[in-house]
């Protein structure tokens, strides 16, 4: 389709931003609006608020300061004035002239000079005057005006998008097909698709400005619902289809029950019993199991998974457990071996990781192929090494491996005499991310959910303290005392080696602010590189200089060993050690042969050493909330009182401040997850891309949870009953749309 204003060059730029069709452009919604119908008056502004103001340019000046050139524009209404300041913004010099009308948007700050207020680095738009074309005036003056994220430099900024989208809407007038059934729209009181698109871009007179800002106009809600509906419908169908596939109906005989009892070293918690019950009930069904086992760190997922694997083994099937790291795979292997020693059947357990030598790999592959290994524990190597199972009955994978991997497991089965691979194995996915329940249910709609919402008994709460870096010596004294009492400690650093090191173990991009506040110089460099001044992302980039002065694991291992912790046995663990070394270090710590483990976040997931009672995190302000929570989860696993000490550097951003306070305030993973979700937004929270979860065009999982629930209900309803109120043609359109949405946007079709 030809879109006015979009030539080949621009089309390319748009494609880079994921906008490939006219429809994509229509679903690229404004991220905010300016009420140019009822502009704010300068005298009603309050310091601290974020406001948009329309005023007249009074004067502009480029000032020289020690920090570089500073561009200052004074705008006014009547006798009130507002000063706007941009750093390093020489390129703005010939943009402003006295007499122009401008819209500025930014945080209102008190000003010491003659003006009432100032704004630093506001977004701005010079409004069209009589010399501009009528269309621009029509779209930007005297109405509620949409503001868009730039789609590429100043060229494809808001003004460009307004025109293109406006024209596009004119072109398609009356021709945007509805993709939801009329009956549903009527029942939920949603406007049709075309009007919704029109109204979110160019709100008609009388639209509530507050609703617009909150994305909660009927038009917004309809578009958000639409997106979530197709996600939920897809999940619902996957789930229904799964129930029709051929799986294994495991039997739970008394013998099997006895086998489970034999290996349990403790009384399971009520939550563990419930989860196991749900898992086993699924396993008994002839359809393949697809279940998510969710439980906070330390809630005891491992033993539940092992019991499920025992059920499979008791039925004469093989079970496989896939862990995210070699350390964890090894740990699971050792734990399983220890537990199953108590079993009268002594199943054969095999470890398969990338670092095994080739002979060993070959031997193990053979054992698995011939069915002589009943329990297989491994990493991604299980897939890479082309392992073929004899009779695979149950696969346990962690969440990271969920997508793409399940399909492969199906192919990993040895063909039977008739050439087929027989029924599909059951799958249990484990996650330690305490996803709020409603979200989990809706997002993993194709999985059934079991939750471990209870910690094993006998845990004493972990004492969490924040300590400024200057007082680190007190912390080292404390560590020495704890070691003297027979405890062990972790000390975690954000980077492996020097500051210039590439730092694979901490992803700074997760939270730009954690790298300290970016000074203005930094922000304007971005702008000078040619980004439009309209969109000034405040501290969107981590400041690279802030990275220096970071303590690293390698360096501090040396320093602590020869200094404050001299005489203690101090180990070092990080991602760059090879697998054997890692295993040795880990095993020593597990056996209590080292007192202190200096490490990076490699120990974040799953490592289980009950005697470790102290977790010290240096540069704690650098870590994300989920990471800190995972790290803290490494202690408090035994009966001894445990401590988590968050050492902070000199610069702690407001967001980091909030994270640290939350850590001190609560130990509840779900509460922290809620907060994390709110602070980071769902994209970052779920690590969308890597987890294979969808990226949304209009929906936002935090803001739109209630609509997500509604979409789930409606999707189930739609899938379930041939509703007579829905016509044949409408159903056909829904299916077509579903297919397209899933193929293009979610790419989850093959996720098994
Ligand atoms: P996670 O859910 O984080 O994987 P683990 O399975 O590693 O938790 O269990 C954490 C610790 O709690 C382990 O040391 C495990 O042996 C212990 N544990 C698990 N369940 C119980 C229980 N019911 N009673 C006592 N200790 C338990
Ligand atoms: Mg675990």
XYZ file of C-alpha atoms and ligand atoms in Angstrom:
780
model
C 0.000 0.000 0.000
C 1.293 3.417 -0.895
C 1.382 5.801 2.023
C 1.742 9.466 1.257
C 4.971 10.779 2.725
C 6.698 7.415 2.876
C 9.234 6.840 0.127
C 11.743 3.975 -0.070
C 14.324 5.714 2.120
C 11.812 6.502 4.850
C 10.284 3.056 4.546
C 13.686 1.651 5.350
C 14.021 3.853 8.407
C 10.580 2.800 9.565
C 11.318 -0.868 9.016
C 14.251 -0.484 11.368
C 11.761 0.507 14.015
C 9.578 -2.482 13.257
C 7.079 -0.536 11.181
C 6.632 -2.453 7.992
C 3.046 -1.955 6.994
C 0.502 0.833 6.949
C -1.206 -1.005 9.757
C 1.937 -0.900 11.871
C 1.981 2.841 11.446
C -1.635 3.138 12.558
C -0.819 1.132 15.666
C 2.112 3.366 16.492
C 0.209 5.418 19.038
C 1.087 8.795 20.520
C 2.844 8.375 23.830
C 1.323 11.563 25.171
C -0.942 14.410 24.204
C -0.832 18.170 24.502
C -3.994 20.030 25.222
C -3.563 23.006 22.956
C -7.231 23.736 23.221
C -6.962 24.691 26.859
C -3.287 25.519 27.336
C -1.945 25.938 30.856
C -1.366 29.384 32.109
C 2.132 30.075 33.405
C 0.945 31.475 36.703
C -0.790 28.263 37.683
C 2.317 26.075 37.337
C 3.737 24.451 40.421
C 7.382 23.610 40.867
C 7.993 19.897 40.520
C 5.154 19.159 38.141
C 5.658 18.078 34.580
C 3.678 20.380 32.364
C 3.183 21.443 28.815
C 2.986 25.151 28.192
C 2.293 27.284 25.152
C 3.984 30.659 25.185
C 5.649 33.271 23.069
C 9.391 33.457 22.542
C 10.762 36.611 24.180
C 14.452 36.113 23.662
C 17.145 33.541 23.078
C 20.838 33.515 23.915
C 23.797 31.207 23.707
C 25.796 31.491 26.939
C 29.283 30.299 27.570
C 29.792 28.419 30.816
C 32.515 26.278 32.270
C 30.499 23.241 31.285
C 30.216 24.369 27.720
C 27.714 26.384 25.767
C 24.267 26.722 27.238
C 21.301 27.781 25.223
C 18.626 29.787 26.949
C 15.223 30.745 25.631
C 12.812 32.897 27.590
C 9.171 32.408 26.786
C 6.301 34.311 28.269
C 2.602 34.844 28.615
C 1.627 38.361 29.634
C 3.839 39.340 32.562
C 4.839 35.776 33.379
C 7.996 34.245 32.053
C 9.560 30.818 31.857
C 13.171 30.113 31.116
C 14.091 27.075 29.033
C 17.633 25.794 29.150
C 19.425 23.344 26.894
C 23.016 22.304 27.368
C 25.466 22.180 24.529
C 22.740 23.031 22.141
C 24.384 25.372 19.680
C 22.328 23.748 16.945
C 19.249 25.389 18.426
C 20.646 28.850 17.882
C 18.836 29.791 14.722
C 15.672 27.905 15.538
C 14.139 30.441 17.897
C 13.049 33.988 17.100
C 11.205 36.458 19.230
C 7.493 36.357 18.500
C 7.257 32.650 17.709
C 4.727 30.567 19.578
C 6.225 27.447 21.120
C 4.944 24.480 23.052
C 7.393 23.278 25.676
C 7.071 20.214 27.828
C 9.169 19.437 30.863
C 9.571 19.550 34.597
C 8.800 22.888 36.172
C 11.600 24.094 38.434
C 11.854 27.216 40.534
C 14.077 29.851 39.053
C 16.305 32.334 40.810
C 16.317 34.838 38.011
C 13.610 37.212 36.853
C 11.507 34.449 35.326
C 9.042 32.623 37.559
C 10.136 29.150 36.598
C 12.542 27.279 34.447
C 12.616 24.024 32.532
C 15.809 22.132 31.860
C 16.049 20.358 28.536
C 12.338 20.536 27.828
C 10.879 18.924 24.744
C 9.655 21.647 22.444
C 7.796 22.320 19.287
C 7.649 25.646 17.490
C 4.019 26.032 16.539
C 3.068 26.829 12.975
C 2.114 30.377 12.126
C 0.256 31.913 9.220
C 3.172 31.186 6.904
C 2.845 27.436 7.431
C 0.560 25.195 5.465
C -3.029 24.802 6.534
C -2.669 21.123 7.309
C 0.091 21.634 9.839
C -1.932 24.374 11.486
C -4.991 22.201 11.548
C -3.160 19.340 13.258
C -1.164 21.319 15.751
C -3.022 24.375 16.869
C -6.120 24.761 18.978
C -6.701 21.069 19.513
C -5.525 18.122 21.464
C -2.307 17.288 19.683
C -0.695 13.854 19.660
C 2.998 13.567 20.491
C 4.899 10.580 19.128
C 8.203 8.970 19.861
C 10.475 9.886 17.025
C 10.798 7.146 14.449
C 14.161 8.365 13.266
C 15.926 11.639 13.880
C 14.269 14.999 13.557
C 12.993 13.942 10.166
C 10.464 11.416 11.405
C 9.527 13.303 14.546
C 6.036 14.070 15.808
C 5.194 16.635 13.185
C 5.983 14.247 10.346
C 4.059 11.429 11.946
C 0.997 13.561 12.524
C 0.774 14.405 8.858
C 1.495 10.940 7.566
C -0.895 9.259 9.945
C -3.549 11.858 9.341
C -3.324 11.296 5.595
C -3.244 7.570 6.028
C -6.412 7.686 8.081
C -8.022 9.723 5.336
C -6.940 7.214 2.699
C -8.348 4.242 4.556
C -11.525 5.949 5.665
C -14.353 3.442 5.755
C -12.034 0.608 4.771
C -10.421 -0.617 7.988
C -11.830 -4.094 8.532
C -13.150 -4.932 11.988
C -11.310 -7.859 13.535
C -13.453 -8.461 16.611
C -17.016 -9.793 16.569
C -19.747 -7.141 16.707
C -21.444 -8.952 19.522
C -18.333 -8.724 21.667
C -17.833 -5.028 20.927
C -21.439 -4.295 21.790
C -21.309 -6.295 24.992
C -18.094 -4.623 26.178
C -19.100 -1.246 24.885
C -16.029 -0.815 22.710
C -15.909 1.416 19.614
C -15.128 -0.177 16.249
C -11.591 -0.553 15.039
C -11.444 2.303 12.607
C -12.938 4.905 14.912
C -10.659 3.714 17.688
C -7.583 4.212 15.548
C -8.797 7.599 14.415
C -9.593 8.741 17.921
C -6.342 7.736 19.570
C -4.395 9.711 16.991
C -6.707 12.672 16.657
C -8.995 12.796 19.661
C -12.317 14.403 18.833
C -13.366 17.500 20.672
C -14.670 16.730 24.119
C -12.387 13.729 24.748
C -11.336 13.593 28.368
C -7.754 14.764 28.524
C -7.101 12.818 31.710
C -8.300 9.607 30.041
C -6.092 10.296 27.065
C -3.049 10.736 29.249
C -3.889 7.503 31.050
C -4.488 5.607 27.789
C -7.933 4.812 29.046
C -10.283 6.398 26.550
C -12.744 3.883 25.103
C -10.677 3.955 21.902
C -7.466 3.135 23.782
C -9.120 0.414 25.778
C -10.481 -1.200 22.687
C -7.101 -1.286 20.943
C -5.376 -2.592 24.034
C -8.054 -5.219 24.501
C -7.737 -6.219 20.873
C -4.027 -6.853 21.201
C -4.406 -8.829 24.415
C -7.367 -10.756 23.082
C -5.357 -12.194 20.233
C -2.507 -13.089 22.546
C -4.874 -14.867 24.906
C -6.787 -16.551 22.129
C -3.562 -17.977 20.746
C -2.530 -19.264 24.157
C -5.946 -20.747 24.744
C -5.838 -22.618 21.460
C -2.369 -23.962 22.103
C -3.553 -25.250 25.381
C -6.614 -26.902 23.918
C -4.605 -28.480 21.162
C -2.110 -29.824 23.650
C -4.875 -31.596 25.496
C -5.667 -33.494 22.337
C -2.152 -34.702 21.652
C -0.899 -38.113 22.608
C 1.143 -38.197 25.797
C 1.990 -40.743 28.411
C -0.437 -41.733 31.134
C 1.877 -42.485 34.028
C 0.620 -44.743 36.750
C 1.062 -43.929 40.405
C 1.154 -47.244 42.107
C 1.870 -47.852 45.758
C 5.325 -48.841 44.669
C 5.845 -45.427 43.129
C 4.538 -43.722 46.230
C 6.928 -45.723 48.332
C 9.786 -44.670 46.057
C 8.917 -41.021 46.586
C 8.747 -41.416 50.321
C 12.086 -43.156 50.452
C 14.012 -40.278 49.013
C 12.425 -37.388 50.886
C 14.896 -36.107 53.451
C 12.291 -33.932 55.162
C 8.579 -33.331 55.477
C 7.410 -31.493 52.419
C 5.668 -28.197 52.955
C 1.961 -27.999 52.243
C 2.771 -26.061 49.101
C 5.203 -28.715 47.925
C 2.597 -31.413 48.521
C -0.008 -29.450 46.618
C 2.323 -28.760 43.695
C 3.439 -32.374 43.479
C -0.182 -33.476 43.610
C -1.023 -31.217 40.691
C 1.974 -32.368 38.710
C 1.274 -36.039 39.301
C -2.390 -35.584 38.409
C -1.256 -34.144 35.067
C 1.212 -36.945 34.569
C -1.543 -39.497 34.969
C -3.534 -37.908 32.178
C -2.991 -39.272 28.679
C -2.415 -35.759 27.285
C 1.107 -34.324 27.556
C 1.692 -32.187 30.638
C 2.721 -28.559 30.166
C 3.017 -27.097 33.614
C 4.836 -24.157 35.155
C 6.188 -24.588 38.671
C 6.673 -21.183 40.144
C 8.315 -20.596 43.474
C 10.425 -17.961 45.096
C 14.081 -18.667 45.725
C 14.473 -21.306 48.388
C 10.894 -22.503 48.206
C 12.101 -26.015 47.383
C 11.339 -26.522 43.710
C 14.174 -28.952 43.171
C 12.814 -31.705 45.349
C 9.390 -31.417 43.783
C 10.914 -31.779 40.334
C 12.965 -34.755 41.475
C 9.889 -36.475 42.802
C 8.081 -35.959 39.524
C 11.089 -37.440 37.749
C 10.953 -40.420 40.066
C 7.379 -41.059 39.043
C 8.481 -41.146 35.409
C 11.360 -43.486 36.247
C 9.125 -45.779 38.262
C 7.040 -46.113 35.129
C 10.055 -47.251 33.177
C 10.655 -43.928 31.458
C 13.680 -41.645 31.391
C 13.596 -38.187 32.861
C 15.728 -35.200 31.871
C 16.498 -32.031 33.776
C 17.952 -29.081 31.951
C 19.637 -26.366 34.013
C 20.677 -22.903 32.873
C 24.347 -23.137 33.901
C 27.001 -25.782 34.406
C 27.273 -24.895 38.057
C 23.614 -25.545 38.547
C 23.553 -28.692 36.469
C 26.415 -30.059 38.507
C 24.752 -29.066 41.723
C 21.499 -30.747 40.716
C 23.460 -33.804 39.676
C 25.201 -34.069 43.031
C 21.985 -33.437 44.942
C 20.050 -35.993 42.908
C 22.762 -38.564 43.409
C 22.733 -38.016 47.128
C 18.955 -38.224 47.364
C 18.576 -41.226 45.136
C 21.179 -43.125 47.104
C 18.386 -43.689 49.579
C 16.243 -45.172 46.883
C 16.144 -48.961 46.890
C 16.162 -48.895 43.089
C 19.367 -46.908 42.614
C 18.567 -45.346 39.253
C 21.504 -44.466 37.065
C 22.095 -40.708 36.815
C 24.121 -39.122 34.069
C 25.489 -35.605 33.761
C 25.843 -34.026 30.349
C 27.421 -30.604 30.072
C 29.488 -28.883 27.431
C 32.745 -29.127 29.326
C 32.848 -32.911 29.636
C 35.550 -34.410 27.474
C 34.486 -36.094 24.263
C 34.943 -39.654 25.508
C 32.774 -39.002 28.458
C 30.147 -37.350 26.314
C 30.126 -40.290 23.949
C 29.770 -42.765 26.786
C 26.932 -40.811 28.339
C 25.156 -40.392 25.055
C 25.289 -44.141 24.658
C 23.883 -44.724 28.125
C 21.037 -42.366 27.361
C 20.401 -43.879 23.952
C 20.260 -47.431 25.242
C 18.000 -46.363 28.083
C 20.569 -47.367 30.688
C 20.594 -43.887 32.159
C 17.276 -43.247 33.833
C 17.907 -39.703 34.943
C 19.780 -37.243 32.758
C 20.876 -33.876 34.071
C 22.484 -31.362 31.830
C 22.781 -27.934 30.321
C 22.004 -26.752 26.844
C 24.579 -29.344 25.802
C 21.775 -31.882 25.995
C 20.452 -30.357 22.834
C 23.712 -29.431 21.185
C 25.169 -32.907 21.591
C 22.281 -34.442 19.680
C 21.381 -36.761 22.476
C 18.788 -39.381 21.607
C 16.673 -40.832 24.353
C 15.362 -44.332 24.474
C 12.131 -43.659 26.341
C 11.932 -40.046 27.381
C 8.963 -39.516 29.654
C 9.470 -36.225 31.462
C 11.504 -33.118 30.775
C 12.100 -30.491 33.440
C 13.448 -27.197 32.129
C 13.999 -23.819 33.638
C 12.107 -20.910 32.240
C 14.994 -19.561 30.217
C 14.939 -22.698 28.171
C 11.277 -22.845 27.606
C 11.071 -21.381 24.184
C 12.474 -23.199 21.244
C 13.758 -26.007 23.393
C 10.616 -27.998 23.942
C 10.227 -28.651 20.264
C 13.738 -29.991 20.085
C 13.156 -32.431 22.891
C 10.413 -34.014 20.883
C 12.906 -34.759 18.175
C 15.365 -36.251 20.574
C 13.617 -39.529 20.850
C 14.902 -42.645 19.277
C 12.473 -43.911 16.640
C 10.734 -47.118 17.608
C 10.544 -50.268 15.478
C 7.672 -48.776 13.528
C 9.685 -45.645 12.819
C 7.631 -43.340 15.013
C 8.816 -41.671 18.175
C 5.684 -42.456 20.138
C 3.905 -40.241 22.638
C 5.221 -36.849 23.662
C 7.033 -36.437 26.963
C 5.554 -34.381 29.762
C 7.146 -31.015 30.420
C 7.579 -29.153 33.664
C 8.916 -25.611 33.426
C 10.423 -24.122 36.584
C 10.752 -20.451 37.335
C 12.052 -18.524 40.297
C 10.650 -15.264 39.009
C 7.766 -14.571 41.307
C 5.455 -13.362 38.596
C 2.285 -11.943 40.099
C -0.295 -14.672 39.774
C -2.761 -12.947 37.485
C 0.036 -12.086 35.117
C 1.448 -15.579 35.170
C -1.937 -17.067 34.434
C -2.534 -14.791 31.530
C 0.931 -14.765 30.056
C 1.636 -18.416 30.361
C -1.908 -19.179 29.383
C -0.779 -22.283 27.545
C 0.777 -23.715 30.702
C -0.961 -24.820 33.847
C 0.387 -23.218 36.961
C 1.562 -24.582 40.299
C 2.862 -22.176 42.888
C 5.107 -22.796 45.874
C 3.991 -19.937 48.041
C 5.520 -21.121 51.275
C 9.096 -21.494 52.447
C 10.292 -24.656 54.174
C 10.103 -24.379 57.965
C 12.959 -23.479 60.235
C 14.180 -20.544 58.208
C 14.960 -17.497 60.220
C 14.352 -14.244 58.441
C 17.381 -12.749 56.752
C 18.580 -9.512 58.297
C 19.151 -7.032 55.497
C 21.243 -3.909 56.035
C 22.483 -1.111 53.888
C 25.988 0.032 54.659
C 27.848 2.871 52.950
C 31.082 1.791 51.250
C 33.249 3.811 53.657
C 32.262 1.437 56.417
C 33.243 -1.700 54.524
C 35.888 -2.494 57.169
C 33.126 -3.091 59.701
C 31.570 -5.526 57.269
C 34.831 -7.442 56.869
C 35.128 -7.661 60.664
C 31.615 -9.059 60.754
C 32.430 -11.626 58.070
C 35.462 -12.742 60.112
C 33.271 -13.173 63.176
C 30.723 -15.223 61.292
C 33.425 -17.455 59.862
C 34.784 -17.965 63.341
C 31.326 -19.215 64.297
C 31.542 -21.756 61.521
C 29.521 -19.923 58.887
C 30.399 -19.134 55.302
C 29.946 -15.962 53.306
C 29.517 -14.758 49.745
C 30.882 -11.429 48.567
C 29.501 -10.387 45.208
C 30.847 -7.831 42.712
C 29.260 -6.389 39.611
C 32.232 -7.036 37.323
C 34.812 -9.755 36.853
C 37.958 -7.795 36.266
C 39.028 -4.206 35.691
C 36.578 -1.476 34.890
C 37.391 -1.561 31.183
C 36.532 -5.202 31.097
C 33.574 -6.236 29.075
C 31.176 -7.186 31.764
C 29.124 -10.123 30.714
C 27.694 -10.739 34.118
C 25.929 -7.512 34.770
C 23.783 -5.914 32.210
C 23.851 -2.220 32.876
C 21.321 -1.467 30.241
C 18.620 -2.879 32.455
C 18.600 0.230 34.498
C 20.312 3.223 33.061
C 19.924 5.073 36.276
C 21.832 2.553 38.276
C 24.958 3.829 36.663
C 24.513 7.111 38.437
C 22.936 10.251 37.118
C 24.174 11.147 33.720
C 25.539 14.670 33.764
C 24.040 17.092 31.293
C 27.101 16.968 29.039
C 26.230 13.446 28.302
C 22.639 14.096 27.406
C 23.397 16.824 24.995
C 26.064 14.841 23.234
C 23.254 12.561 22.256
C 21.283 15.472 21.015
C 24.176 16.909 19.075
C 24.687 13.674 17.267
C 21.548 14.692 15.465
C 18.721 13.306 17.500
C 15.793 15.601 17.561
C 15.533 17.930 20.475
C 11.892 17.132 20.646
C 12.581 13.965 22.476
C 15.149 14.437 25.126
C 15.538 11.223 26.970
C 16.851 12.240 30.341
C 19.690 9.951 31.383
C 18.723 7.260 28.947
C 22.291 6.212 28.580
C 24.551 4.939 31.229
C 27.473 7.197 31.725
C 30.546 5.219 30.755
C 32.883 7.126 33.015
C 30.762 6.064 35.954
C 31.849 2.534 35.240
C 35.394 3.216 36.287
C 35.968 3.040 39.990
C 33.962 -0.160 40.110
C 35.438 -2.824 42.279
C 35.829 -6.141 40.542
C 35.746 -9.702 41.815
C 39.292 -10.564 40.705
C 40.860 -7.467 42.174
C 38.923 -7.617 45.446
C 39.639 -11.312 45.840
C 43.320 -10.392 45.920
C 42.819 -7.412 48.207
C 40.571 -9.124 50.708
C 42.721 -12.221 50.895
C 45.872 -10.308 51.646
C 44.149 -7.605 53.701
C 40.936 -7.571 55.730
C 40.220 -11.290 55.347
C 43.819 -12.526 55.655
C 43.943 -15.961 57.214
C 40.526 -17.016 55.945
C 40.139 -19.389 53.043
C 38.833 -17.208 50.235
C 37.651 -18.651 46.904
C 36.925 -16.899 43.626
C 34.128 -17.724 41.215
C 33.175 -15.987 38.007
C 31.899 -16.712 34.544
C 35.256 -16.677 32.853
C 36.657 -19.650 34.701
C 36.359 -22.798 32.684
C 33.760 -25.317 33.714
C 36.118 -27.601 35.610
C 37.522 -24.751 37.635
C 34.040 -23.527 38.417
C 33.026 -26.925 39.597
C 36.078 -27.288 41.812
C 35.579 -23.879 43.393
C 31.898 -24.531 43.935
C 32.422 -27.946 45.384
C 35.034 -26.678 47.806
C 32.640 -24.054 49.033
C 29.847 -26.581 49.301
C 32.028 -28.863 51.394
C 33.056 -26.020 53.640
C 36.652 -26.078 52.452
C 36.512 -22.395 51.714
C 35.060 -19.832 54.121
C 34.371 -16.977 51.801
C 33.427 -17.016 48.147
C 34.178 -13.870 46.196
C 31.998 -14.017 43.116
C 30.066 -12.296 40.396
C 26.408 -12.887 39.731
C 27.169 -16.375 38.427
C 25.994 -17.503 41.824
C 22.710 -15.727 41.376
C 20.580 -18.625 40.296
C 19.960 -21.679 42.341
C 23.256 -22.194 44.131
C 22.438 -23.936 47.375
C 24.869 -23.982 50.287
C 22.858 -24.055 53.516
C 25.840 -23.191 55.719
C 26.373 -19.888 53.948
C 24.865 -17.249 56.217
C 26.254 -13.958 54.927
C 25.718 -12.332 51.555
C 27.657 -9.143 50.967
C 26.893 -7.278 47.753
C 29.278 -4.483 46.838
C 28.005 -1.681 44.614
C 24.543 -2.901 45.505
C 23.111 0.203 43.855
C 24.177 -1.266 40.539
C 22.069 -4.361 40.755
C 18.466 -4.787 39.719
C 15.859 -5.678 42.267
C 15.309 -9.185 40.918
C 19.047 -9.773 40.978
C 19.403 -8.572 44.555
C 16.525 -10.762 45.607
C 18.065 -13.785 43.896
C 21.417 -13.053 45.515
C 19.878 -12.707 48.941
C 18.136 -16.019 48.320
C 21.544 -17.723 48.438
C 21.575 -17.321 52.219
C 18.952 -18.083 54.817
C 18.805 -21.669 53.622
C 19.947 -23.216 56.847
C 18.873 -22.826 60.435
C 21.468 -20.171 61.305
C 20.573 -16.523 61.351
C 21.529 -15.033 58.010
C 22.552 -11.603 56.840
C 22.424 -9.705 53.600
C 24.652 -6.635 53.557
C 24.225 -4.148 50.753
C 27.327 -2.021 50.426
C 26.726 1.076 48.380
C 28.988 3.394 46.440
C 28.950 7.150 46.725
C 26.382 7.838 44.036
C 23.002 6.251 44.448
C 20.312 7.305 42.008
C 16.747 7.825 43.235
C 15.635 4.603 41.563
C 18.483 2.650 43.128
C 17.536 4.226 46.428
C 14.046 2.816 46.034
C 15.368 -0.628 45.219
C 17.658 -0.710 48.230
C 14.906 0.468 50.543
C 12.596 -2.196 49.205
C 15.224 -4.856 49.849
C 15.588 -3.736 53.446
C 11.848 -3.466 53.916
C 10.682 -6.840 52.630
C 11.772 -10.339 51.816
C 8.615 -11.229 49.980
C 9.500 -12.129 46.414
C 6.047 -11.352 45.109
C 6.028 -7.921 46.677
C 9.461 -7.180 45.238
C 8.371 -8.488 41.862
C 5.379 -6.163 41.837
C 7.613 -3.257 42.638
C 10.185 -4.289 40.076
C 7.497 -4.606 37.471
C 6.221 -1.155 38.278
C 9.696 0.380 38.282
C 11.087 -1.232 35.180
C 8.055 -1.895 33.066
C 7.151 -5.306 31.763
C 9.575 -5.333 28.843
C 12.617 -5.098 31.047
C 11.048 -7.143 33.791
C 10.468 -10.166 31.651
C 13.489 -9.553 29.455
C 10.889 -9.840 26.753
C 12.957 -10.809 23.784
C 15.075 -13.362 25.477
C 12.199 -14.975 27.308
C 10.298 -15.191 24.052
C 7.413 -13.269 25.482
C 5.606 -10.925 23.193
C 6.365 -7.283 22.813
C 3.218 -5.277 22.721
C 2.391 -2.435 20.410
C -0.243 -0.774 22.517
C -0.705 -2.827 25.658
C 1.339 -2.445 28.806
C 1.150 -5.290 31.259
C 1.434 -3.148 34.330
C -1.090 -0.579 33.296
C -3.478 -2.944 31.563
C -3.732 -5.890 33.879
C -7.459 -5.589 34.232
C -7.863 -5.664 30.438
C -5.567 -8.666 30.294
C -7.912 -10.547 32.599
C -10.872 -9.509 30.516
C -9.123 -10.560 27.320
C -8.349 -13.933 28.827
C -11.967 -14.529 29.766
C -13.220 -13.421 26.393
C -10.666 -15.524 24.544
C -11.702 -18.610 26.481
C -15.323 -17.852 25.767
C -14.683 -17.351 22.093
C -12.675 -20.552 21.771
C -15.160 -22.576 23.692
C -18.601 -22.117 22.353
C -19.765 -21.590 18.837
C -21.629 -18.456 19.794
C -24.639 -18.004 17.571
C -24.303 -14.248 17.810
C -20.942 -14.462 16.025
C -21.226 -14.883 12.287
C -19.224 -17.234 10.171
C -17.452 -14.408 8.445
C -16.541 -12.846 11.761
C -15.034 -16.076 13.025
C -13.042 -16.412 9.838
C -11.697 -12.900 10.300
C -10.746 -13.594 13.897
C -8.816 -16.707 12.882
C -7.067 -14.917 10.053
C -6.098 -12.099 12.326
C -4.931 -14.516 15.002
C -2.674 -16.334 12.633
C -1.162 -13.142 11.360
C -0.663 -11.696 14.832
C 1.027 -14.801 16.116
C 3.268 -15.302 13.180
C 4.378 -11.754 12.897
C 4.416 -10.434 16.387
C 4.842 -13.209 18.843
C 6.704 -15.817 16.855
C 5.539 -18.241 19.505
C 3.847 -20.544 17.065
C 6.448 -23.232 17.317
C 6.970 -22.996 21.057
C 5.384 -26.404 21.519
P 14.583 -23.386 44.985
O 13.115 -23.341 44.931
O 15.200 -22.036 45.123
O 15.174 -24.180 43.867
P 15.684 -25.473 46.524
O 14.952 -26.552 45.878
O 17.108 -25.257 46.151
O 14.912 -24.123 46.339
O 15.526 -25.646 48.101
C 16.133 -24.760 48.982
C 16.644 -25.484 50.204
O 15.577 -25.896 51.018
C 17.426 -26.728 49.895
O 18.515 -26.771 50.780
C 16.451 -27.848 50.162
O 17.103 -29.025 50.508
C 15.666 -27.275 51.299
N 14.289 -27.787 51.390
C 13.431 -27.932 50.348
N 12.232 -28.372 50.799
C 12.327 -28.487 52.135
C 11.415 -28.904 53.184
N 10.172 -29.273 52.901
N 11.872 -28.886 54.446
C 13.124 -28.519 54.727
N 14.037 -28.120 53.797
C 13.652 -28.100 52.516
Mg 16.560 -24.365 42.546
